[in-house]
Coordinates of C-alpha atoms in Angstrom, one line a residue:
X1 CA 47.9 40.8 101.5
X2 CA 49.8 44.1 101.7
X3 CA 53.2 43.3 103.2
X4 CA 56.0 45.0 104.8
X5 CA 57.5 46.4 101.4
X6 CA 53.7 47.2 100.3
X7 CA 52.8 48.9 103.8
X8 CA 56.5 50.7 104.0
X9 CA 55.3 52.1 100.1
X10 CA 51.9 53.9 101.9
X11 CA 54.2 55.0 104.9
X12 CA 56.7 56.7 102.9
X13 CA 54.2 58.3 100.7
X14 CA 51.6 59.3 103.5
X15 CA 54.2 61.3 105.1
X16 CA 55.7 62.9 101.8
X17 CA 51.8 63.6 100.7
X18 CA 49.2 63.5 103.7
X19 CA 51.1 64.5 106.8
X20 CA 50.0 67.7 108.8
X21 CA 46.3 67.3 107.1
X22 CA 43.3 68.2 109.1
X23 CA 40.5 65.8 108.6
X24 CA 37.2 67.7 108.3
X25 CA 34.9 64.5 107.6
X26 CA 35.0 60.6 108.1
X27 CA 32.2 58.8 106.2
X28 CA 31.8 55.0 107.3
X29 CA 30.4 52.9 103.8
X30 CA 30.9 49.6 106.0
X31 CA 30.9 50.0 109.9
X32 CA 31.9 46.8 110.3
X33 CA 35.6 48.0 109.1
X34 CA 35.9 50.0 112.8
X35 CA 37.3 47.3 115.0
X36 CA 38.0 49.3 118.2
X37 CA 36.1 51.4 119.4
X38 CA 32.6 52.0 118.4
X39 CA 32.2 53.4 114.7
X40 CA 30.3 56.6 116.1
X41 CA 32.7 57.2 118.8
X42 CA 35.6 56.4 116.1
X43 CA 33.9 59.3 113.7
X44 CA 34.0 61.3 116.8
X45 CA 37.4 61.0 117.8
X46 CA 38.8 61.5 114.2
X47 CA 36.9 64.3 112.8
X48 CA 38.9 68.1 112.5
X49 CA 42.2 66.2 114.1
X50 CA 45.0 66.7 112.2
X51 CA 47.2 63.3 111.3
X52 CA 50.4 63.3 112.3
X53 CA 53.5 61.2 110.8
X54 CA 53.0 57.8 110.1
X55 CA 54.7 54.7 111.4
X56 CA 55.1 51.2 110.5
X57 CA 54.8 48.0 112.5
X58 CA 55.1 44.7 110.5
X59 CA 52.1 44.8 108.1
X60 CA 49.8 48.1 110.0
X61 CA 50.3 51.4 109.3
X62 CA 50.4 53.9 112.7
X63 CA 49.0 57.2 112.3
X64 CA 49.0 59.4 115.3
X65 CA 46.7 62.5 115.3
X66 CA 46.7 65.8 117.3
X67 CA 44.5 64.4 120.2
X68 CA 46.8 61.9 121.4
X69 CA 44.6 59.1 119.9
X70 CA 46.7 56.8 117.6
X71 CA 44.8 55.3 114.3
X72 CA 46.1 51.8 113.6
X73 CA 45.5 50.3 109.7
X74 CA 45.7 46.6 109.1
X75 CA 44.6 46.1 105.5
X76 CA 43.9 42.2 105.7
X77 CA 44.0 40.1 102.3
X78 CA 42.6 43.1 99.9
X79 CA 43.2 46.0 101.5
X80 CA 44.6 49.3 100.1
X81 CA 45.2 52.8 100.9
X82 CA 44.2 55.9 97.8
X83 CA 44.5 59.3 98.4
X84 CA 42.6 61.3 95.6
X85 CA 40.4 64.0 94.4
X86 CA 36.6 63.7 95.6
X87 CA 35.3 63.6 92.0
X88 CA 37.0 60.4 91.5
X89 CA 35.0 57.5 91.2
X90 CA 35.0 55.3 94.5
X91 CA 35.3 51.6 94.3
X92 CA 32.2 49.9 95.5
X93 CA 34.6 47.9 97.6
X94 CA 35.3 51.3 99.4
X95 CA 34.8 51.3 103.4
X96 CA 35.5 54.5 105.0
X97 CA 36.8 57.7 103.5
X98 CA 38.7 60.9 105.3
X99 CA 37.8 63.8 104.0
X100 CA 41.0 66.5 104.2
X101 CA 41.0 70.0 104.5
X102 CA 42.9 70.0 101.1
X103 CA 40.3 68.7 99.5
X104 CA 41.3 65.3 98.9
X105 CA 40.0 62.0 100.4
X106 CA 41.8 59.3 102.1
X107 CA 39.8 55.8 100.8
X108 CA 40.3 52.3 102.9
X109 CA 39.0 50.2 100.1
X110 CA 38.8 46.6 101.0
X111 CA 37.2 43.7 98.9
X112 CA 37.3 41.2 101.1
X113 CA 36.6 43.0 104.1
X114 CA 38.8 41.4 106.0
X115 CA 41.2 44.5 106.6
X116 CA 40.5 46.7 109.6
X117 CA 40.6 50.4 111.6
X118 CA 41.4 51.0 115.1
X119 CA 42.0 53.8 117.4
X120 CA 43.5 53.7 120.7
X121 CA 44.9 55.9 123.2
X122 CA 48.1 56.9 123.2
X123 CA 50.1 53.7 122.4
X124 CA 48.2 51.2 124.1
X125 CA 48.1 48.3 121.8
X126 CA 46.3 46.0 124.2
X127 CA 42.9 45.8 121.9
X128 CA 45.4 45.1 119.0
X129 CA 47.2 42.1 120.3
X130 CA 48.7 40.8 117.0
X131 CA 50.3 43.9 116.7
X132 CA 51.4 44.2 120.7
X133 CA 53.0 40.7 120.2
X134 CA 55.2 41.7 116.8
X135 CA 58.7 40.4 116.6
X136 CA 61.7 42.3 115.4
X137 CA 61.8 44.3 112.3
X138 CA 63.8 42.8 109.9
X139 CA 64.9 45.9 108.4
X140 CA 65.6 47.5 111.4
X141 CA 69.5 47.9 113.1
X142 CA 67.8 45.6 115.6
X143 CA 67.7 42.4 113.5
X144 CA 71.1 40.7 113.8
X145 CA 72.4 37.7 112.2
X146 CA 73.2 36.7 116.5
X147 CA 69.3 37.5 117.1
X148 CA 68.2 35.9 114.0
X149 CA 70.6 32.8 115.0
X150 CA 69.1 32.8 118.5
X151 CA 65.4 32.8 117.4
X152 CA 65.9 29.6 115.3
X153 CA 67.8 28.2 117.6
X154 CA 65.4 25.2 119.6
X155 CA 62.2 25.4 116.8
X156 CA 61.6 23.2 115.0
X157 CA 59.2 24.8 112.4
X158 CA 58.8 24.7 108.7
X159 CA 61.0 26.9 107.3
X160 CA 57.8 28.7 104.6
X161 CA 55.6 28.7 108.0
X162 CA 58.7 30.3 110.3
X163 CA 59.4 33.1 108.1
X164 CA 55.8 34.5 108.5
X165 CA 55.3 33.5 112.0
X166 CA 54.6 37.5 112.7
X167 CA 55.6 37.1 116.7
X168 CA 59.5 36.1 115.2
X169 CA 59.9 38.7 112.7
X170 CA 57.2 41.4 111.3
X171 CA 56.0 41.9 108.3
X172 CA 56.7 39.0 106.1
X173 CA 53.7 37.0 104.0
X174 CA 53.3 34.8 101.6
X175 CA 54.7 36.6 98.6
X176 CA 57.9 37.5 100.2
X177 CA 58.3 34.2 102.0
X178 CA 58.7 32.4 98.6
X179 CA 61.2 34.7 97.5
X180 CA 62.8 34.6 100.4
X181 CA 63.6 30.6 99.8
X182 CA 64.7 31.0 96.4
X183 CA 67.2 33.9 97.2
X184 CA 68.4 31.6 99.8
X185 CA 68.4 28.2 98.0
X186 CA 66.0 26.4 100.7
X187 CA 63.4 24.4 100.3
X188 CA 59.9 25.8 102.4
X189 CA 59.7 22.6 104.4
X190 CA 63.3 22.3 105.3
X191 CA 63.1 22.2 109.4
X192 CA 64.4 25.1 111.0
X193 CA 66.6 22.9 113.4
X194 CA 68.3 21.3 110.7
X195 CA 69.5 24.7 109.0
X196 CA 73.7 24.7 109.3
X197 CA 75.5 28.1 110.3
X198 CA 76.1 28.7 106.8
X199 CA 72.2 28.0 105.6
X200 CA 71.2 30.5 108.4
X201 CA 73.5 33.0 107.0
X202 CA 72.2 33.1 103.9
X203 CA 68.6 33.0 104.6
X204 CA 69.0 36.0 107.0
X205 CA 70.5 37.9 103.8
X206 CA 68.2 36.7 101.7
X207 CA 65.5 38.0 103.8
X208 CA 67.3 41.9 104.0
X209 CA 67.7 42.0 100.2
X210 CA 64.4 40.8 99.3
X211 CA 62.8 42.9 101.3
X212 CA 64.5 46.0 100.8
X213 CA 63.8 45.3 96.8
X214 CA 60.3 44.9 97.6
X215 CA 60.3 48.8 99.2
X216 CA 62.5 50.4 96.6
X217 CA 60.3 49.1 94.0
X218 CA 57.2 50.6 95.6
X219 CA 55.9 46.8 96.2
X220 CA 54.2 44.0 94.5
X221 CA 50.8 44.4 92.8
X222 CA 50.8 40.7 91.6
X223 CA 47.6 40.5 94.1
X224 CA 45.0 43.6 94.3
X225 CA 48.1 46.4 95.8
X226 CA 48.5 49.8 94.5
X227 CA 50.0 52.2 96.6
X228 CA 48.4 55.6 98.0
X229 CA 48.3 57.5 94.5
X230 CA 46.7 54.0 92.6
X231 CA 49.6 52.8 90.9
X232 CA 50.9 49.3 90.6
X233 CA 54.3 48.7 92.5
X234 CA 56.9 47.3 90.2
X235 CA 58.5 44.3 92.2
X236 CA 55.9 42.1 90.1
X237 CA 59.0 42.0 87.8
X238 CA 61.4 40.5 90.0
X239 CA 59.1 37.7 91.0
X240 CA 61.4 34.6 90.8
X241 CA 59.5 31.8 92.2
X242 CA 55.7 33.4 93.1
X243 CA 52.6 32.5 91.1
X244 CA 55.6 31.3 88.4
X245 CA 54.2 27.6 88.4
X246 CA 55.5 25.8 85.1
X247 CA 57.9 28.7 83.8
X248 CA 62.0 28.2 84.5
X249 CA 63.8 28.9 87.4
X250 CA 66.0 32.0 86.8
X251 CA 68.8 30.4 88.2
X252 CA 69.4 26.8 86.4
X253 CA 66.3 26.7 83.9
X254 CA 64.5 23.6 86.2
X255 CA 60.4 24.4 86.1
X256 CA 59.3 25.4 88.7
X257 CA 57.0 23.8 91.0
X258 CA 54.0 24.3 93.1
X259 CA 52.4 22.8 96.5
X260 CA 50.1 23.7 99.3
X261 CA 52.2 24.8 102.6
X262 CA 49.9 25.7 105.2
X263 CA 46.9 26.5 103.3
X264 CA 49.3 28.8 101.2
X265 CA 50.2 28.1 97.6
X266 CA 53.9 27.5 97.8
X267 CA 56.5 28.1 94.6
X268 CA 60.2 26.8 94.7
X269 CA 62.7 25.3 92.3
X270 CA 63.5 21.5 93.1
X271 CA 67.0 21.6 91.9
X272 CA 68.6 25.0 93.8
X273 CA 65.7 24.4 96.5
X274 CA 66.4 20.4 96.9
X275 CA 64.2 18.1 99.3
X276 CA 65.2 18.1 102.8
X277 CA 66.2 14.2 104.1

C-alpha cells in the first residue's frame, strides 16, 4: 500500500507536473473505483475543471479543482498514480483516466481494486470518514515529542499495531512500521504502556527520520509503487528489516526474523529488537 513517503512522492510531483491542467475527458474502465458520488455525476463534475494544487492527508492525495469540488485519492493495497502520453500502453489493471488539455493522461491503475475516487464539496470529508478521523501528521511542526508522549500515554496497544493506528498518526503502514522498530530498537509487540521516557524518545525519532528517508528517496517500490512518471522509488535500498527474512541485521549480523502481527507479516531483529517480559 502506497504510504505517506509514497503518496508525498505523487504530491510533490503532481504539483511540479500536473497543476493548473484543464481536464477535457474522464473515461471510467471500472465504475466501481467512484466511491462518492455517482460515477456519471463524478464524470460530470470533473470534466473541463482545471485541478488545482494538491495536498496530502496521511495516505490520500487532495486535489481541489476550479469548481470548488475537491477530488480525494486513496490508492488502497495496489494503487498508483501515472501521468503519460495517450499512445502509451495502459495497464489492463487501469480504472479511470483524465484526459488533459496538454495532451497527456492522468491513469488510476489499481490491481486489486481496492483503491478508490471521491469528490466532495468543498472540504466536507463526512462521506470520507477515515480520512475525517486522521491523527496528526508526523512530519508536520504539529507532531511533538509532548503530543507524541501524551498519545501513548494510557494505551495499552502493540507497539507494530499503534504505529499504524491511522486516527493517532497518519500515514504510516506496514512497510514503514517495521522500519520504524528497527531504527528504534523495539520489538513490534512491546506494549505501549511499558515504553520508558527514553524508549519513547527514540521511537518518536525513529519515526521522523524514517519517514523523511522514505520521501527524499521518492518511496518504496518493494510492493507494486512507482510514482507519477512510472519509476521505482529508491528507499527499497535502505530496507533494514522488511521482506529481509533470513538475511543479517545491519546492525549486529543476528538473522532476521519473521511473524504474523495482525494479519501483517512482521520483520525485526531478536537481538537489538529483544522480547518484551
Amino acid at each position: 500500500m502506497p504510504e505517506l513517503p509514497e503518496v508525498e512522492t505523487y504530491r510533490r510531483q503532481f504539483n511540479k507536473s500536473v497543476k493548473g491542467r484543464k481536464v477535457v475527458d474522464v473515461e471510467l474502465l471500472f465504475e466501481g473505483v467512484v466511491r462518492h458520488p455517482s460515477p456519471r455525476a463524478f464524470v460530470r463534475r470533473v470534466k473541463g475543471k482545471t485541478l488545482g494544487e494538491a495536498e496530502r492527508r496521511g495516505k490520500f492525495l487532495i486535489i481541489p479543482l476550479d469548481s470548488g469540488d475537491i477530488l480525494v485519492l486513496h490508492f488502497g493495497m495496489t494503487g498508483v498514480l501515472h501521468y503519460l502520453d495517450p499512445d502509451e500502453e495502459r495497464s489492463p489493471h487501469t480504472r479511470a483516466v483524465l484526459k488533459l488539455d496538454d495532451g497527456r493522461e492522468l491513469r488510476f491503475i489499481d490491481i486489486r481494486k481496492l483503491g478508490a475516487l471521491y469528490l466532495v464539496k468543498g472540504r466536507d470529508f463526512s462521506k470520507i470518514p477515515e480520512l475525517a478521523n486522521l491523527g496528526v501528521e508526523p512530519l508536520s511542526r504539529e507532531f511533538t515529542l509532548k503530543r507524541f508522549t501524551e498519545a501513548i500515554g494510557g494505551r495499552r496497544q502493540q507497539l507494530k499495531q499503534f504505529l499504524m493506528r491511522q486516527d493517532v498518526i497518519a500515514g504510516i503502514g506496514n512497510i514503514y512500521a517495521n522500519e520504524i522498530l528497527w531504527e528504534a530498537g523495539l520489538h513490534p509487540l512491546k506494549s505501549t504502556a511499558d515504553l520508558s521516557p527514553e524508549e519513547i524518545q527514540r521511537l518518536y525519532k525513529a519515526i521522523r527520520k524514517i519517514l523523511k528517508e522514505g520521501v527524499q528517496l521518492r518511496g518504496c517500490s518493494i510492493e507494486e509503487f512507482l510514482d507519477l512518471y512510472g519509476r521505482p522509488g529508491r528507499y527499497e535500498e535502505r530496507l533494514k528489516a522488511y521482506q529481509r527474512e533470513g538475511e543479517p541485521c545491519p546492525r549486529c549480523g543476528t538473522k532476521i526474523v519473521r511473524i504474523t502481527v495482525g494479519g501483517r507479516g512482521t520483520f525485526y531483529c531478536p537481538k537489538c529488537q529483544p522480547e518484551p517480559g
